[in-house]
């Protein structure tokens, strides 16, 4: 855990402990924030704090205000992902009772707003309000993306454009929000905030597309529930269109017919998606967004005159290695 992430972890614990005097509930919140990928996990390697802290640092933001803002984003990200796990039937036993988890996720969302009170003391009401509005825009867009994802599960024909739109809303908007919140610690310049959001959106799309490719991985342990839930991710929507053009019944029947689905059938569908070029197609789209992210950084440097902004390149996923 980096020194800055350690400070965010301390902030998260402090906000939880000062907000609740009920030991059982407080421990539940701390437990959920210590799940893999969260800021209180043993390795403490949360990507969310890194997004906020790095964006703030390269633009010259106050480090203490960045830590408070990162804690707020950690609460929001945890809320969104807990709901996503429940919706996708990926809530595991180690996370505890799902009903308690659902209740706790509501509390975590409000704890994010509690962090704004701390920001008012350091940055003033207007800056805290700006950051709060950016957080609200991000989570609202992500919720709309989650809803579209659920709608597409029961939609037979989904174009690649619509699948990509869902990815941009569901995943791109959250990363965009984290980068904008970090930037807003340092500036209220609308152009800089817009560019920071555009950069984050492209980064989020790349990361999600690489994750979607795991859904058609040859390794069953990596595939998750995408095929079982008939998710219309970008690689799947592309594979379905190709299957319709080539009249490949196996993959079409998996998505268009109800009934029992066997592991061998799932392996066959994943293999067909790969054979139809879904990996290559999705990789090309991901690389396009990666290039857009880097171009946006170039524009940010031009607008601000701050060469250190190029440090944000470390946040852009490397495509070839991941695939």
XYZ file of N, CA and C in Angstrom, residues 20 57 86 126 155 194 225 270 273 321-322:
33
model
N -21.087 5.837 13.034
C -21.912 4.783 13.637
C -21.326 4.341 14.970
N -2.814 15.333 -8.032
C -1.397 15.675 -7.865
C -0.804 16.346 -9.099
N -24.579 -8.234 -6.535
C -25.883 -8.799 -6.188
C -26.714 -9.055 -7.441
N -18.243 26.226 -2.400
C -18.384 26.123 -3.848
C -17.567 24.964 -4.409
N -32.809 -8.659 -24.437
C -32.997 -8.112 -25.785
C -32.292 -9.024 -26.783
N -13.579 18.830 -18.174
C -14.145 18.056 -19.285
C -13.102 17.105 -19.865
N -19.980 -14.873 -14.993
C -21.382 -15.168 -15.299
C -21.886 -14.529 -16.580
N -18.251 -20.006 -25.989
C -17.072 -19.157 -25.808
C -16.061 -19.385 -26.926
N -17.316 -17.783 -30.179
C -17.156 -16.329 -30.149
C -15.732 -15.946 -30.504
N -0.478 -6.851 -23.472
C -0.104 -7.704 -22.331
C -1.323 -8.349 -21.703
N -2.401 -7.579 -21.571
C -3.595 -8.101 -20.920
C -4.227 -9.217 -21.738
